[in-house]
Amino acid sequence: MDLLQPIIKPYAWGSRDALARLQGRDTPSAGPEAELWMGAHPSGPAGLTRDGRATTLLDAVAGDPDGELGGACAQTFGGRLPFLLKVLAAEQPLSIQVHPDRDQARSAFAAQQARGGHGPYADDWPKPELLYALSRFEVLAGFRDREEAAHLLESLEVDGLRPVIGLLRAGTGEQALSEALRALLERAPDDRAPLTSAVVASSRRLARSAHPHAAAYAAVERMSGHHPGDLGLVASLLLDHRVLEPGTALFMPAGGLHAYVHGVGLELFANSDNVLRAGLTTKEVNVPELLRITDPAVRVPVVVPRSVPGPGSTCLYDCPVAEFALYRTELDGSSGPLVPASGPRIAFCADGSARLSTRTGNTEPLRLGPGASCFLPASDQEVLVEGEGTLFVAAMGLFPEERGAIAQSLFFSAMTTLSHHRFPRRVHILLRGFPGDRLEKGPHRCTPPWTSEGPKSRERWWTKGGPSSTEPNSPHPRGSPPNAWHGRSTP
């Protein structure tokens, strides 16, 4: 086990309070602090100390891939730690962006290298993402329904949007959304300022009305203060606007257009830094490449946590990717084996404290306080954890046989429960986890204890001074929102 020294990224959109408060430092910080990186990406590898010598997690993995990652992981991912964990503190809106899948990243990066290396691709890896909201978190996540997008633009009563509305109304499929986005982003330079000015003015009016999407218009008004004249302000109305409650997790598949607007969250993603931007940025917007990578049919589902055996209360946030999975444990003072038990892992203490030790005692125990993290190599297979607080563990995605074992365990648990209880309403059992499963919409009445419906939990550092959103409630305050991710698919 190695205590990590995470890397802080000082991007301009970051907070001067959230990360400093997390780590127990004085606030405000000297400058904006946007992201806390815990991983082995070349752009910001976390530091650690081995045998009294300072090094990085990147160098440690490169020096012994099989020992650090395990043979299966090293072979599958070419000797690279497959995931990157970070805390994201968005005080200002991030760019509207999209990430490639594996085939797109490989071919595009190879072509870029053949042209001399300059271009938008940082590496040849995909970048699907999981976002876990630590505070209320405002996002733009995936395209809206085509007709709904047309209605939002039409309500603005801006003549310059008529051609875009026409594209949406004339289309019969998801591709009409991409064509509408293209029409906005390829607007003539002289028309951009008048169009965005008119859209912001109308959004300000609608944000104060009884319009069902007043919150989305309010977001446009707020974002205009950080990105005046940016066409991304108009494009944002094509996207689904949501405010996530703490404890909610979203899966951002490759090809899904999205933006993080405001909040503090834990982000876990494939070990890549590939980003293609569509707006709300001063950086290059490569419209042809952006539209080639963007898939308008991609939806951004909520990840429904599943209880798994572990110390305290342990949940798995599993996504249909091979690179990562997230585990969350509410430690209750008892001791038990760390979950998962094998493979490379990064443990992060969000609040309280956690003590990690090995059964063999051949390594010194580690105590993690709020904001602290450690790397557990594949060779540390019998790790015990105890304490009181919230511990997240990032790990590899599940193999098909592991998903099958979990699904079987859940099935027998459900059968046992049903045999002892009578329910006043119809019960739906959703069994997923086998090859061929898909993203599905469906009812979900199992509420995790940290949501607004569950027992009140103690105040967290990240709930103080949360997002200044004008939307009073989560878009789906009860039960599971549309596009909830009940299924699992084979990587």
Coordinates of C-alpha atoms in Angstrom, one line a residue:
M1 CA 0.0 0.0 0.0
D2 CA 1.3 3.4 -0.9
L3 CA 0.0 6.8 0.4
L4 CA -0.5 9.0 -2.6
Q5 CA 0.3 12.6 -3.1
P6 CA -2.4 13.7 -5.6
I7 CA -1.9 16.3 -8.2
I8 CA -4.0 19.5 -8.1
K9 CA -4.9 21.0 -11.5
P10 CA -5.3 24.8 -11.2
Y11 CA -7.8 25.3 -14.1
A12 CA -9.5 28.7 -14.1
W13 CA -13.0 27.2 -13.6
G14 CA -12.0 25.6 -10.3
S15 CA -13.0 26.4 -6.7
R16 CA -10.8 28.2 -4.2
D17 CA -12.6 26.5 -1.4
A18 CA -13.8 22.9 -2.0
L19 CA -10.5 21.1 -2.4
A20 CA -8.7 23.1 0.2
R21 CA -11.5 22.3 2.7
L22 CA -11.4 18.7 1.8
Q23 CA -7.7 18.5 2.6
G24 CA -7.9 20.6 5.7
R25 CA -6.0 23.5 4.3
D26 CA -6.7 27.2 4.8
T27 CA -9.4 28.7 2.6
P28 CA -9.6 30.4 0.2
S29 CA -6.6 28.9 -1.7
A30 CA -4.2 31.2 -3.5
G31 CA -5.8 30.4 -6.8
P32 CA -8.5 28.2 -8.4
E33 CA -8.2 24.5 -7.7
A34 CA -10.2 22.5 -10.2
E35 CA -9.2 18.8 -10.0
L36 CA -7.5 16.5 -7.6
W37 CA -5.9 13.7 -9.7
M38 CA -5.2 10.3 -8.2
G39 CA -3.8 8.1 -10.8
A40 CA -1.0 7.3 -13.3
H41 CA -1.7 9.5 -16.3
P42 CA 1.5 11.1 -17.8
S43 CA -0.2 14.5 -17.6
G44 CA -0.4 14.4 -13.8
P45 CA 0.8 11.2 -12.1
A46 CA 0.3 11.0 -8.3
G47 CA 3.4 10.9 -6.2
L48 CA 4.4 8.2 -3.7
T49 CA 7.4 7.1 -1.7
R50 CA 9.0 3.6 -2.1
D51 CA 11.9 2.5 0.0
G52 CA 12.5 6.1 1.1
R53 CA 12.7 7.3 -2.5
A54 CA 10.2 9.7 -4.0
T55 CA 8.7 8.5 -7.3
T56 CA 5.3 8.5 -9.1
L57 CA 2.6 5.9 -9.5
L58 CA 3.3 6.1 -13.3
D59 CA 6.9 5.0 -12.8
A60 CA 6.0 2.4 -10.2
V61 CA 3.6 0.7 -12.6
A62 CA 6.0 1.0 -15.6
G63 CA 8.7 -0.6 -13.5
D64 CA 6.7 -3.7 -12.7
P65 CA 3.4 -3.9 -14.5
D66 CA 2.6 -7.5 -13.5
G67 CA 3.4 -6.9 -9.9
E68 CA 1.5 -3.7 -9.6
L69 CA -1.5 -4.4 -11.8
G70 CA -1.6 -8.2 -11.8
G71 CA -1.0 -10.3 -14.9
A72 CA -4.5 -10.2 -16.3
C73 CA -4.8 -6.4 -16.0
A74 CA -1.3 -5.8 -17.3
Q75 CA -2.0 -8.0 -20.4
T76 CA -5.5 -6.6 -21.0
F77 CA -4.4 -2.9 -20.8
G78 CA -0.9 -3.1 -22.1
G79 CA 0.8 -2.5 -18.7
R80 CA -1.2 0.6 -18.0
L81 CA -3.4 1.4 -15.0
P82 CA -6.7 1.4 -16.7
F83 CA -8.5 4.1 -14.7
L84 CA -8.0 7.6 -13.3
L85 CA -9.8 8.9 -10.1
K86 CA -10.2 12.5 -9.4
V87 CA -12.2 15.0 -7.3
L88 CA -13.7 17.7 -9.5
A89 CA -14.6 21.1 -8.1
A90 CA -16.5 23.2 -10.7
E91 CA -17.1 26.8 -9.6
Q92 CA -17.6 27.8 -13.2
P93 CA -19.0 25.8 -16.1
L94 CA -16.7 23.5 -18.0
S95 CA -16.7 23.2 -21.7
I96 CA -19.4 21.2 -23.6
Q97 CA -17.4 18.2 -24.6
V98 CA -17.3 14.6 -25.9
H99 CA -14.9 11.7 -25.7
P100 CA -14.0 9.0 -28.2
D101 CA -14.5 5.3 -27.9
R102 CA -11.5 2.9 -28.2
D103 CA -11.5 2.4 -32.0
Q104 CA -12.0 6.1 -32.6
A105 CA -9.2 7.1 -30.3
R106 CA -6.7 4.5 -31.7
S107 CA -7.3 5.5 -35.3
A108 CA -7.5 9.3 -34.7
F109 CA -4.3 9.3 -32.5
A110 CA -2.4 7.2 -35.1
A111 CA -3.4 9.6 -37.9
Q112 CA -2.5 12.6 -35.8
Q113 CA 1.0 11.1 -35.0
A114 CA 1.5 10.5 -38.7
R115 CA 0.8 14.2 -39.4
G116 CA 3.4 15.3 -36.9
G117 CA 1.6 14.9 -33.6
H118 CA -0.4 18.2 -33.4
G119 CA -4.1 17.8 -32.8
P120 CA -6.9 17.3 -30.2
Y121 CA -5.9 13.8 -29.1
A122 CA -3.7 13.4 -26.1
D123 CA -3.5 9.6 -26.3
D124 CA -5.0 6.5 -28.0
W125 CA -7.4 5.6 -25.2
P126 CA -11.2 6.0 -24.9
K127 CA -12.6 8.1 -22.1
P128 CA -16.0 6.9 -20.8
E129 CA -16.7 8.5 -17.4
L130 CA -18.6 8.0 -14.1
L131 CA -19.6 11.1 -12.1
Y132 CA -20.6 10.7 -8.5
A133 CA -22.2 13.9 -7.0
L134 CA -20.7 14.8 -3.7
S135 CA -22.6 18.1 -3.6
R136 CA -25.7 19.0 -5.6
F137 CA -24.2 19.0 -9.1
E138 CA -25.6 20.7 -12.2
V139 CA -24.9 19.0 -15.5
L140 CA -25.8 19.0 -19.2
A141 CA -25.9 15.3 -20.1
G142 CA -26.7 14.0 -23.5
F143 CA -29.1 15.4 -26.1
R144 CA -32.7 16.1 -25.4
D145 CA -35.5 14.6 -27.3
R146 CA -35.6 16.2 -30.7
E147 CA -39.1 17.7 -30.4
E148 CA -38.3 18.9 -26.9
A149 CA -35.2 20.7 -28.1
A150 CA -37.2 22.3 -30.9
H151 CA -39.7 23.5 -28.3
L152 CA -37.0 25.1 -26.1
L153 CA -35.5 27.0 -29.0
E154 CA -38.9 28.0 -30.3
S155 CA -39.9 29.4 -26.9
L156 CA -37.1 31.9 -27.1
E157 CA -38.8 33.7 -30.0
V158 CA -35.5 34.5 -31.6
D159 CA -35.8 34.8 -35.4
G160 CA -32.2 33.7 -35.9
L161 CA -33.0 30.3 -34.6
R162 CA -35.7 29.5 -37.2
P163 CA -33.3 27.5 -39.5
V164 CA -32.2 25.4 -36.5
I165 CA -35.7 24.7 -35.4
G166 CA -36.6 23.8 -39.0
L167 CA -33.8 21.2 -39.0
L168 CA -35.1 19.7 -35.8
R169 CA -38.8 19.6 -36.9
A170 CA -38.0 18.3 -40.4
G171 CA -35.8 15.5 -39.1
T172 CA -37.1 12.0 -38.3
G173 CA -34.3 10.6 -36.3
E174 CA -31.5 11.5 -33.8
Q175 CA -29.3 12.7 -36.6
A176 CA -31.4 15.9 -36.8
L177 CA -29.8 16.9 -33.4
S178 CA -26.3 16.6 -34.9
E179 CA -27.4 18.7 -37.9
A180 CA -28.9 21.3 -35.5
L181 CA -25.6 21.4 -33.5
R182 CA -23.7 21.8 -36.8
A183 CA -25.9 24.7 -37.9
L184 CA -25.2 26.5 -34.6
L185 CA -21.5 25.9 -34.4
E186 CA -20.9 26.9 -38.1
R187 CA -22.8 30.1 -37.7
A188 CA -21.2 33.0 -39.6
P189 CA -18.8 35.0 -37.3
D190 CA -20.7 38.2 -37.8
D191 CA -24.0 36.6 -36.7
R192 CA -22.7 35.0 -33.5
A193 CA -22.8 37.9 -31.1
P194 CA -26.3 39.1 -32.1
L195 CA -27.6 35.6 -31.8
T196 CA -26.2 34.8 -28.4
S197 CA -27.2 38.2 -27.1
A198 CA -30.8 37.6 -28.1
V199 CA -30.8 34.1 -26.7
V200 CA -29.4 35.2 -23.3
A201 CA -32.0 38.0 -23.1
S202 CA -34.9 35.6 -23.9
S203 CA -33.4 33.0 -21.5
R204 CA -33.4 35.6 -18.7
R205 CA -37.1 36.3 -19.3
L206 CA -38.0 32.6 -19.4
A207 CA -36.0 31.8 -16.3
R208 CA -38.4 33.9 -14.3
S209 CA -41.5 32.4 -15.9
A210 CA -43.5 29.3 -15.2
H211 CA -42.0 27.6 -18.2
P212 CA -41.4 23.8 -17.5
H213 CA -37.7 24.3 -18.5
A214 CA -37.1 27.5 -16.6
A215 CA -34.1 25.9 -14.9
A216 CA -32.4 25.3 -18.3
Y217 CA -32.9 28.9 -19.3
A218 CA -31.5 30.1 -15.9
A219 CA -28.4 28.0 -16.6
V220 CA -27.9 29.8 -19.9
E221 CA -28.2 33.2 -18.1
R222 CA -25.6 32.1 -15.4
M223 CA -23.2 30.6 -17.9
S224 CA -23.3 33.7 -20.0
G225 CA -21.5 35.5 -17.2
H226 CA -18.5 33.3 -17.7
H227 CA -18.7 32.8 -21.5
P228 CA -20.3 35.9 -23.0
G229 CA -21.0 35.5 -26.7
D230 CA -20.2 31.8 -26.8
L231 CA -22.3 29.7 -29.2
G232 CA -22.2 27.0 -26.5
L233 CA -24.8 29.0 -24.6
V234 CA -27.3 28.3 -27.4
A235 CA -26.1 24.7 -28.0
S236 CA -26.6 24.0 -24.3
L237 CA -30.4 24.1 -24.8
L238 CA -30.1 21.0 -27.1
L239 CA -28.8 19.1 -24.1
D240 CA -30.6 17.5 -21.1
H241 CA -30.2 19.8 -18.1
R242 CA -30.2 18.1 -14.7
V243 CA -29.3 18.9 -11.1
L244 CA -28.0 15.8 -9.3
E245 CA -28.6 15.2 -5.6
P246 CA -25.6 14.1 -3.5
G247 CA -25.1 10.4 -3.9
T248 CA -26.4 10.3 -7.5
A249 CA -24.0 8.8 -10.1
L250 CA -24.1 9.3 -13.9
F251 CA -22.4 7.2 -16.6
M252 CA -21.1 9.3 -19.5
P253 CA -20.6 6.8 -22.4
A254 CA -18.1 7.6 -25.2
G255 CA -19.8 9.7 -27.8
G256 CA -22.2 11.4 -25.3
L257 CA -22.1 15.2 -25.4
H258 CA -22.0 16.8 -21.9
A259 CA -20.9 19.6 -19.7
Y260 CA -20.3 20.0 -15.9
V261 CA -21.8 23.3 -14.9
H262 CA -21.4 23.6 -11.1
G263 CA -20.7 21.3 -8.1
V264 CA -18.2 19.0 -6.5
G265 CA -18.0 15.4 -7.6
L266 CA -15.9 12.3 -7.7
E267 CA -15.0 11.4 -11.3
L268 CA -13.8 8.0 -12.4
F269 CA -12.9 7.3 -16.0
A270 CA -10.6 5.4 -18.4
N271 CA -7.0 6.6 -18.1
S272 CA -7.2 9.1 -20.9
D273 CA -7.2 12.9 -21.4
N274 CA -8.9 13.0 -24.8
V275 CA -11.4 15.9 -25.1
L276 CA -13.2 17.3 -28.1
R277 CA -15.0 20.6 -27.3
A278 CA -18.2 22.1 -28.6
G279 CA -18.5 25.4 -26.7
L280 CA -18.2 27.3 -23.4
T281 CA -14.5 27.4 -24.0
T282 CA -11.7 29.6 -25.3
K283 CA -9.9 26.6 -26.7
E284 CA -10.2 25.2 -30.3
V285 CA -13.6 23.8 -31.4
N286 CA -12.9 21.3 -34.2
V287 CA -16.5 21.1 -35.5
P288 CA -16.0 18.3 -38.1
E289 CA -14.1 16.0 -35.7
L290 CA -16.5 16.8 -32.9
L291 CA -19.5 15.8 -35.0
R292 CA -17.7 12.7 -36.2
I293 CA -17.2 11.5 -32.6
T294 CA -20.6 12.7 -31.2
D295 CA -23.3 10.1 -31.2
P296 CA -26.7 11.8 -30.8
A297 CA -28.4 8.5 -29.8
V298 CA -26.2 8.1 -26.7
R299 CA -28.1 8.7 -23.4
V300 CA -26.5 9.4 -20.1
P301 CA -28.0 7.0 -17.5
V302 CA -28.1 7.2 -13.8
V303 CA -26.1 4.3 -12.3
V304 CA -28.2 2.4 -9.8
P305 CA -25.9 1.2 -7.0
R306 CA -26.0 -2.5 -5.9
S307 CA -25.3 -3.7 -2.4
V308 CA -22.3 -6.1 -2.3
P309 CA -20.8 -8.0 0.7
G310 CA -18.3 -5.8 2.5
P311 CA -17.5 -3.9 5.7
G312 CA -20.2 -1.6 6.8
S313 CA -22.6 -0.7 4.0
T314 CA -20.9 -1.3 0.6
C315 CA -22.3 -0.5 -2.8
L316 CA -21.0 -1.1 -6.3
Y317 CA -21.4 1.4 -9.1
D318 CA -20.8 -0.8 -12.1
C319 CA -20.7 0.5 -15.7
P320 CA -20.6 -1.4 -19.0
V321 CA -16.9 -0.8 -19.5
A322 CA -13.8 -2.9 -18.7
E323 CA -11.6 0.0 -17.4
F324 CA -13.3 0.9 -14.1
A325 CA -15.9 0.3 -11.4
L326 CA -16.5 2.3 -8.3
Y327 CA -17.2 1.0 -4.8
R328 CA -18.6 3.1 -1.9
T329 CA -18.4 1.9 1.7
E330 CA -19.9 3.6 4.8
L331 CA -17.6 2.4 7.5
D332 CA -19.4 1.8 10.8
G333 CA -16.5 1.1 13.1
S334 CA -16.3 -2.6 12.4
S335 CA -13.4 -4.3 10.6
G336 CA -13.7 -6.3 7.4
P337 CA -12.0 -7.1 4.1
L338 CA -11.6 -4.3 1.7
V339 CA -13.9 -4.6 -1.4
P340 CA -12.8 -5.4 -4.0
A341 CA -10.1 -7.8 -2.8
S342 CA -7.9 -8.0 -5.8
G343 CA -6.5 -6.1 -8.7
P344 CA -5.0 -2.6 -8.7
R345 CA -7.1 -0.2 -6.6
I346 CA -7.1 3.4 -5.4
A347 CA -8.9 4.1 -2.1
F348 CA -10.1 7.6 -1.3
C349 CA -11.4 8.8 2.0
A350 CA -14.2 11.4 1.5
D351 CA -14.9 12.0 5.2
G352 CA -14.2 10.5 8.6
S353 CA -11.2 8.1 8.7
A354 CA -10.2 4.7 7.5
R355 CA -7.4 2.4 8.6
L356 CA -6.1 -0.2 6.1
S357 CA -3.8 -3.1 7.0
T358 CA -2.8 -6.5 5.6
R359 CA -3.6 -9.8 7.3
T360 CA 0.0 -10.8 6.9
G361 CA 1.3 -7.7 8.5
N362 CA 4.1 -7.4 6.0
T363 CA 3.3 -3.8 5.3
E364 CA 2.8 -0.8 7.6
P365 CA -0.9 0.0 8.2
L366 CA -2.2 3.2 6.5
R367 CA -4.6 5.7 8.0
L368 CA -6.5 7.8 5.6
G369 CA -8.2 11.1 6.7
P370 CA -10.5 13.3 4.6
G371 CA -9.1 13.9 1.2
A372 CA -6.3 11.3 1.5
S373 CA -5.9 8.4 -0.9
C374 CA -3.7 5.3 -1.4
F375 CA -2.7 2.9 -4.1
L376 CA -3.2 -0.8 -3.5
P377 CA -1.2 -3.0 -5.9
A378 CA -2.6 -6.4 -7.1
S379 CA -0.2 -8.1 -4.7
D380 CA -2.0 -6.7 -1.7
Q381 CA -4.9 -9.2 -1.7
E382 CA -5.8 -9.5 1.9
V383 CA -6.5 -6.0 3.0
L384 CA -8.6 -5.2 6.1
V385 CA -10.3 -1.8 6.6
E386 CA -11.9 -0.3 9.6
G387 CA -13.0 3.2 10.8
E388 CA -15.9 5.5 10.6
G389 CA -16.6 7.5 7.5
T390 CA -17.0 7.2 3.7
L391 CA -14.5 5.3 1.6
F392 CA -14.5 5.1 -2.1
V393 CA -12.4 2.5 -4.0
A394 CA -11.7 2.7 -7.7
A395 CA -10.9 -0.6 -9.4
M396 CA -11.1 -2.4 -12.8
G397 CA -14.5 -3.2 -14.3
L398 CA -16.0 -6.5 -13.6
F399 CA -15.4 -9.6 -15.8
P400 CA -18.5 -11.3 -17.1
E401 CA -18.2 -14.2 -14.6
E402 CA -18.0 -11.7 -11.7
R403 CA -21.2 -10.0 -12.9
G404 CA -22.9 -13.4 -13.2
A405 CA -21.9 -14.3 -9.6
I406 CA -23.3 -11.0 -8.3
A407 CA -26.5 -11.4 -10.3
Q408 CA -27.0 -14.9 -8.9
S409 CA -26.4 -13.7 -5.4
L410 CA -28.9 -10.9 -5.8
F411 CA -31.4 -13.4 -7.3
F412 CA -31.3 -15.7 -4.3
S413 CA -31.4 -12.8 -1.9
A414 CA -34.5 -11.4 -3.6
M415 CA -36.2 -14.8 -3.6
T416 CA -35.6 -15.2 0.1
T417 CA -37.0 -11.7 0.8
L418 CA -40.1 -12.4 -1.3
S419 CA -40.8 -15.7 0.4
H420 CA -41.0 -13.9 3.8
H421 CA -42.9 -10.7 2.9
R422 CA -46.1 -9.6 1.3
F423 CA -45.9 -6.3 -0.6
P424 CA -48.7 -3.7 -1.0
R425 CA -47.7 -2.9 -4.6
R426 CA -46.5 -4.8 -7.6
V427 CA -42.8 -5.7 -7.3
H428 CA -40.5 -5.8 -10.4
I429 CA -37.3 -7.7 -10.2
L430 CA -34.8 -6.7 -12.7
L431 CA -32.1 -9.3 -13.2
R432 CA -29.1 -8.1 -15.2
G433 CA -25.4 -8.8 -15.4
F434 CA -25.1 -11.3 -18.2
P435 CA -23.8 -10.9 -21.8
G436 CA -26.2 -9.1 -24.1
D437 CA -27.8 -6.9 -21.5
R438 CA -28.5 -3.3 -22.6
L439 CA -29.1 0.1 -21.2
E440 CA -32.7 0.1 -20.2
K441 CA -35.3 2.4 -18.8
G442 CA -37.3 1.1 -15.9
P443 CA -38.8 1.6 -12.5
H444 CA -36.6 1.5 -9.5
R445 CA -37.9 1.7 -5.9
C446 CA -34.8 0.6 -4.0
T447 CA -33.5 3.9 -2.6
P448 CA -29.9 4.1 -1.3
P449 CA -29.6 5.5 2.2
W450 CA -27.8 8.6 1.2
T451 CA -30.5 10.0 -1.1
S452 CA -33.2 12.5 -0.1
E453 CA -35.6 9.6 0.7
G454 CA -33.3 7.7 3.0
P455 CA -32.3 8.4 6.6
K456 CA -30.6 11.7 7.2
S457 CA -26.8 11.4 7.2
R458 CA -24.3 13.7 8.9
E459 CA -23.3 16.9 7.2
R460 CA -20.5 16.4 4.8
W461 CA -17.7 18.9 4.0
W462 CA -18.9 19.0 0.4
T463 CA -22.5 20.0 1.2
K464 CA -21.5 23.3 2.7
G465 CA -22.1 26.1 0.2
G466 CA -23.3 23.8 -2.6
P467 CA -24.2 24.8 -6.1
S468 CA -26.0 28.1 -6.5
S469 CA -28.6 26.5 -8.8
T470 CA -32.0 28.2 -9.1
E471 CA -33.6 24.8 -9.6
P472 CA -35.1 23.9 -6.2
N473 CA -35.3 20.2 -6.6
S474 CA -33.7 17.3 -8.5
P475 CA -35.4 16.8 -11.8
H476 CA -36.4 13.3 -10.5
P477 CA -36.7 13.7 -6.8
R478 CA -38.5 10.3 -6.2
G479 CA -37.5 6.9 -7.4
S480 CA -35.2 6.5 -10.4
P481 CA -34.9 9.0 -13.2
P482 CA -35.4 8.0 -16.8
N483 CA -32.6 6.1 -18.4
A484 CA -31.6 4.5 -15.1
W485 CA -28.8 2.0 -15.7
H486 CA -30.2 -1.3 -14.4
G487 CA -28.4 -3.5 -16.8
R488 CA -24.8 -4.5 -17.3
S489 CA -23.1 -5.5 -20.5
T490 CA -19.9 -7.4 -21.3
P491 CA -16.9 -5.1 -21.9

